[in-house]
XYZ file of N, CA, C and O in Angstrom:
376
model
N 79.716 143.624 114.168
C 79.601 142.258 113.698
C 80.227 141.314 114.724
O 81.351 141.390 115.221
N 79.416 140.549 114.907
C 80.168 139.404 115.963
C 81.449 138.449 115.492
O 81.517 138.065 114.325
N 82.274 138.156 116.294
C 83.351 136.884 115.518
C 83.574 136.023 116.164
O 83.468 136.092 117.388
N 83.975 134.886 115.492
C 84.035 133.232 116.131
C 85.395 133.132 115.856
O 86.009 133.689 114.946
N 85.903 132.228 116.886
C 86.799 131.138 116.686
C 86.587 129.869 116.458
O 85.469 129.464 116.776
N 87.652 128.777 115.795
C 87.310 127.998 115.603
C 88.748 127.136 116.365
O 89.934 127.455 116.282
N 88.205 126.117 117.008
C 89.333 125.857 118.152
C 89.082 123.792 117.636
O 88.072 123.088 117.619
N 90.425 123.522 117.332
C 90.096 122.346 116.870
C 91.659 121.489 117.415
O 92.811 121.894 117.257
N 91.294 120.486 117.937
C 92.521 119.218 118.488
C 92.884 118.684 117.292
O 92.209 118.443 116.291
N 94.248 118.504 117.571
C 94.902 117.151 116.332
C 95.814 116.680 116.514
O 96.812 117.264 116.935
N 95.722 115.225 116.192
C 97.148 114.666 116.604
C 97.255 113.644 114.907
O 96.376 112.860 114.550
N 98.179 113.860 114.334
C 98.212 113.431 113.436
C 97.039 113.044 112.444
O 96.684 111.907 112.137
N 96.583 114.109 112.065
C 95.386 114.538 111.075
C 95.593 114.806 109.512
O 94.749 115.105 108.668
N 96.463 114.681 109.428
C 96.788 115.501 107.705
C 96.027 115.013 106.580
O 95.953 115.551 105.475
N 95.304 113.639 107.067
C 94.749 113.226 105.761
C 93.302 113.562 105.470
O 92.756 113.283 104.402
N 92.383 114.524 107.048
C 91.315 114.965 106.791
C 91.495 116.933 107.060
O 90.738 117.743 106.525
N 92.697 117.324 108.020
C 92.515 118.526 108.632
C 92.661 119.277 107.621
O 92.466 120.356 108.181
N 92.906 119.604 106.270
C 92.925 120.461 105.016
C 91.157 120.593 104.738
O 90.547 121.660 104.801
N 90.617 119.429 104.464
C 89.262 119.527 104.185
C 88.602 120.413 105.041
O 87.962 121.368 104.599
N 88.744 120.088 106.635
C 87.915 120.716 107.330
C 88.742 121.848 107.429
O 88.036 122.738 106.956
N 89.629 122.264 107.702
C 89.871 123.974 107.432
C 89.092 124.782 106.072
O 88.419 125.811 106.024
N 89.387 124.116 105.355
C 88.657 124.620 103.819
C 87.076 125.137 103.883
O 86.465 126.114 103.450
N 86.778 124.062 104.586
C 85.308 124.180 104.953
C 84.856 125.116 106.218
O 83.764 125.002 106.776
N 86.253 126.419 106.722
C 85.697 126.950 107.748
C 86.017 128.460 107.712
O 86.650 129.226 108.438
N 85.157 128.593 106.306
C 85.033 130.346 105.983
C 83.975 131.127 106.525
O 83.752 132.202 105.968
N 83.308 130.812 107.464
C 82.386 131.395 108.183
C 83.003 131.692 109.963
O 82.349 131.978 110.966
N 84.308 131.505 109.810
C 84.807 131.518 111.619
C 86.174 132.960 111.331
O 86.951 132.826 110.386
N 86.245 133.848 111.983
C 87.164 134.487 112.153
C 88.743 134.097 112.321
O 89.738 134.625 111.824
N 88.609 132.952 113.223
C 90.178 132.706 113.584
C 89.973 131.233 113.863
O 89.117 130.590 114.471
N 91.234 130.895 113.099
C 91.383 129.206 113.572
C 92.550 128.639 114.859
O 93.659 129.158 114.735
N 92.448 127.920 115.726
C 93.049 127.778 116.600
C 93.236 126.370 116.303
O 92.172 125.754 116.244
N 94.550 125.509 116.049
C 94.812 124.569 116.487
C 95.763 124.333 117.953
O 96.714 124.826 118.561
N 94.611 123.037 118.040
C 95.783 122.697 119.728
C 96.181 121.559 119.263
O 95.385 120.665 118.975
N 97.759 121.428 119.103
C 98.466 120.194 118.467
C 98.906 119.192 119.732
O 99.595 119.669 120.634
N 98.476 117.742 119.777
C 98.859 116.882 120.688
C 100.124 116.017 119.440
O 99.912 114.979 118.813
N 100.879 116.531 119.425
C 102.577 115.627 119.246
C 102.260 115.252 117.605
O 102.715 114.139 117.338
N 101.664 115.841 116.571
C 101.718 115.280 115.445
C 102.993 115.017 114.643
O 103.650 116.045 114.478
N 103.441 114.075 114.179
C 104.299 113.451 113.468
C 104.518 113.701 112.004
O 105.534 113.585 111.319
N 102.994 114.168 111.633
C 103.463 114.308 110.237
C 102.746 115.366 109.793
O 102.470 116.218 110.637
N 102.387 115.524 108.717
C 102.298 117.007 108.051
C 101.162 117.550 108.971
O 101.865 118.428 109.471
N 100.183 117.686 109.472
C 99.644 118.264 110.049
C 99.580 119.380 110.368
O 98.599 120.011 109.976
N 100.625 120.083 111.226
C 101.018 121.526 111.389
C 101.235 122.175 110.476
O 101.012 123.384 110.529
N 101.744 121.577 109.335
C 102.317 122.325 107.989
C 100.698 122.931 107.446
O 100.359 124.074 107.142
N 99.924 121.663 107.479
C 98.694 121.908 106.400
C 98.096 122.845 107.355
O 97.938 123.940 106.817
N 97.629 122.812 108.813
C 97.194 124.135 110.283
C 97.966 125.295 109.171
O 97.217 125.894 108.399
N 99.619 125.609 109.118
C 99.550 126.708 108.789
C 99.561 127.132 106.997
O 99.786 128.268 106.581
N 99.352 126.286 106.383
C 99.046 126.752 105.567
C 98.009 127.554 104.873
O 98.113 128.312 103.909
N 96.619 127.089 105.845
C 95.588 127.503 106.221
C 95.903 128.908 107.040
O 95.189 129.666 106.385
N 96.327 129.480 107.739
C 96.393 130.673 108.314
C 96.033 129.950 110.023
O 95.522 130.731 110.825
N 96.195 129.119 110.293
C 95.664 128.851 112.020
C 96.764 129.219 113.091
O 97.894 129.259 112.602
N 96.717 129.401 113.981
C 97.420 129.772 114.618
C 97.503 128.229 115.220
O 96.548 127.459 115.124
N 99.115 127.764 116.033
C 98.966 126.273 116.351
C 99.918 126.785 117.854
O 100.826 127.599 118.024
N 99.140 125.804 118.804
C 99.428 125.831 120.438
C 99.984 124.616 120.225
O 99.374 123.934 119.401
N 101.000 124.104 120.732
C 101.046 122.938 121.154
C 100.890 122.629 122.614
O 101.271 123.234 123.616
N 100.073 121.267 122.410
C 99.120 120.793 124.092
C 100.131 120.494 125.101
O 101.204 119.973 124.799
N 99.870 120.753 126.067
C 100.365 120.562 127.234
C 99.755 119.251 127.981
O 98.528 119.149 128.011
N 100.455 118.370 128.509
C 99.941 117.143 128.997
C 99.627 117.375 130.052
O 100.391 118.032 130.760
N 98.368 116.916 130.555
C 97.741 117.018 131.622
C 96.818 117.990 131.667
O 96.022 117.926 132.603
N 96.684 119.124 130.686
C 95.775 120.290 131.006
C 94.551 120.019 130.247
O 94.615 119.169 129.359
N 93.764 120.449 130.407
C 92.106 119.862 130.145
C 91.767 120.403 128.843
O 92.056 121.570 128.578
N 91.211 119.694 128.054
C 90.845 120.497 126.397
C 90.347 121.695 126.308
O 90.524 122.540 125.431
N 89.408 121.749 127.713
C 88.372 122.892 127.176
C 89.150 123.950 127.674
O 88.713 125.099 127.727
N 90.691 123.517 128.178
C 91.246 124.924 128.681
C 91.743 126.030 127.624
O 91.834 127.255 127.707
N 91.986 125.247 126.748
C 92.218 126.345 125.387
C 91.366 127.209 125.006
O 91.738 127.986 124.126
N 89.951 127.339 125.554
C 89.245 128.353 125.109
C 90.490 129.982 125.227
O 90.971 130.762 124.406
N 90.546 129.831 126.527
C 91.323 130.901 126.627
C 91.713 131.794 125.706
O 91.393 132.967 125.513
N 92.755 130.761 124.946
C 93.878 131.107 123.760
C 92.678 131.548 122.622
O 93.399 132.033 121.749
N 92.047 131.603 122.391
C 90.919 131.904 121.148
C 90.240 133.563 121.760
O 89.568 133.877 122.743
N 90.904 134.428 120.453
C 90.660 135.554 120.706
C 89.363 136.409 120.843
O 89.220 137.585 121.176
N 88.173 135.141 120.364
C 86.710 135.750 120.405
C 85.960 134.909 121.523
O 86.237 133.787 121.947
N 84.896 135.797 121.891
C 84.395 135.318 123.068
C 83.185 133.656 122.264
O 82.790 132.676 122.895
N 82.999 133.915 121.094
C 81.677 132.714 120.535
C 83.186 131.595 119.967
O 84.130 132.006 119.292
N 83.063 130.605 120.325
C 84.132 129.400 120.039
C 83.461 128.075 119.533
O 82.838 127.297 120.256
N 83.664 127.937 118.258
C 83.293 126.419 116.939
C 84.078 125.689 117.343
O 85.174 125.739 116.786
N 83.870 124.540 118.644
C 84.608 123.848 118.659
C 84.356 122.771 117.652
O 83.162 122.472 117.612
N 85.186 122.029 116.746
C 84.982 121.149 115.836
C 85.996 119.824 115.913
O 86.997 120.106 116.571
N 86.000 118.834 115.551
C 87.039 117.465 115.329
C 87.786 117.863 113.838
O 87.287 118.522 112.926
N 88.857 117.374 113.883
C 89.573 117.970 112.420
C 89.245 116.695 111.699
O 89.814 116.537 110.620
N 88.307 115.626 112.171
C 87.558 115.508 110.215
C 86.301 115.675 110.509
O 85.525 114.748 110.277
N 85.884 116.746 111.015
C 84.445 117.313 111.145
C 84.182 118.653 109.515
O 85.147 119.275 109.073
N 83.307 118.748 109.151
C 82.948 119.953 108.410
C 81.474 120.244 108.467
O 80.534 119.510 108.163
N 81.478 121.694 109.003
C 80.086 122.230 108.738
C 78.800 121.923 107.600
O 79.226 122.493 106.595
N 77.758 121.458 107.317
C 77.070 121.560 106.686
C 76.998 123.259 106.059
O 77.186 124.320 106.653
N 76.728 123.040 104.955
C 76.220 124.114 103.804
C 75.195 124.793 104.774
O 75.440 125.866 105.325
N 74.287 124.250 104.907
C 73.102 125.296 106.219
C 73.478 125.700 107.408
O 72.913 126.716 107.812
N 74.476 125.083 108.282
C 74.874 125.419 109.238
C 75.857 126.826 109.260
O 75.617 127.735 110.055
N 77.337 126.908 107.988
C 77.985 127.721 107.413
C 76.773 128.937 107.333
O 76.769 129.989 107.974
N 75.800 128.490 106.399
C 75.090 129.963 106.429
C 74.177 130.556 107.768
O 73.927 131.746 107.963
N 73.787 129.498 108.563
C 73.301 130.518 109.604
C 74.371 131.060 110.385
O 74.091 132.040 111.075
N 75.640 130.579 110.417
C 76.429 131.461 110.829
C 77.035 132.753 110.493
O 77.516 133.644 111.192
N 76.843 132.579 108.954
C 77.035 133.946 108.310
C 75.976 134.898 108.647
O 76.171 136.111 108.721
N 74.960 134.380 108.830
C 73.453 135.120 109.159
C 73.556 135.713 110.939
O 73.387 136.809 111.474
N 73.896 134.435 111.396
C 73.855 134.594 112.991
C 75.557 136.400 113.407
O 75.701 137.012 114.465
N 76.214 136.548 112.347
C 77.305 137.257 112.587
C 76.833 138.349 112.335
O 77.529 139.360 112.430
């Protein structure tokens, strides 16, 4: 079976990044890359199970692929959420 990561930026997100984690049961592993959040944010990342990097200034976004343990990577915005059809062709596409 194939597996995804899901690799998502945030900098003070807490009032959408719960939704879109909720909405990302079709990805193996969640990766947050935290730019300096202030407020709950990280709490709600791990409450969810994500693993959280904090960003390094100056290094390029897409360098975090790295850190994401599967080679297929969902990059998403933390108030992004998958459509209902999209979720399932990924369940299909795995």
């Amino acid at each position: 079976m194939r597996k995804i990561s899901a690799l998502i930026h945030t900098a003070n997100n807490e009032r959408t990044l719960g939704r879109t984690l909720e909405s990302l049961r079709c990805v193996d592993e969640i990766v947050i890359v935290d730019h300096r959040s202030a407020d709950k944010t990280l709490r709600i990342a791990k409450q969810y199970g994500a693993r959280v990097i904090h960003a390094v200034a100056g290094v390029d976004r897409g360098a975090y692929a790295v850190d994401c343990k599967f080679d297929w990577i969902f990059c998403l915005l933390p108030n992004e959420t998958p459509s209902e059809g999209l979720e399932a062709a990924i369940f299909d596409w795995k």
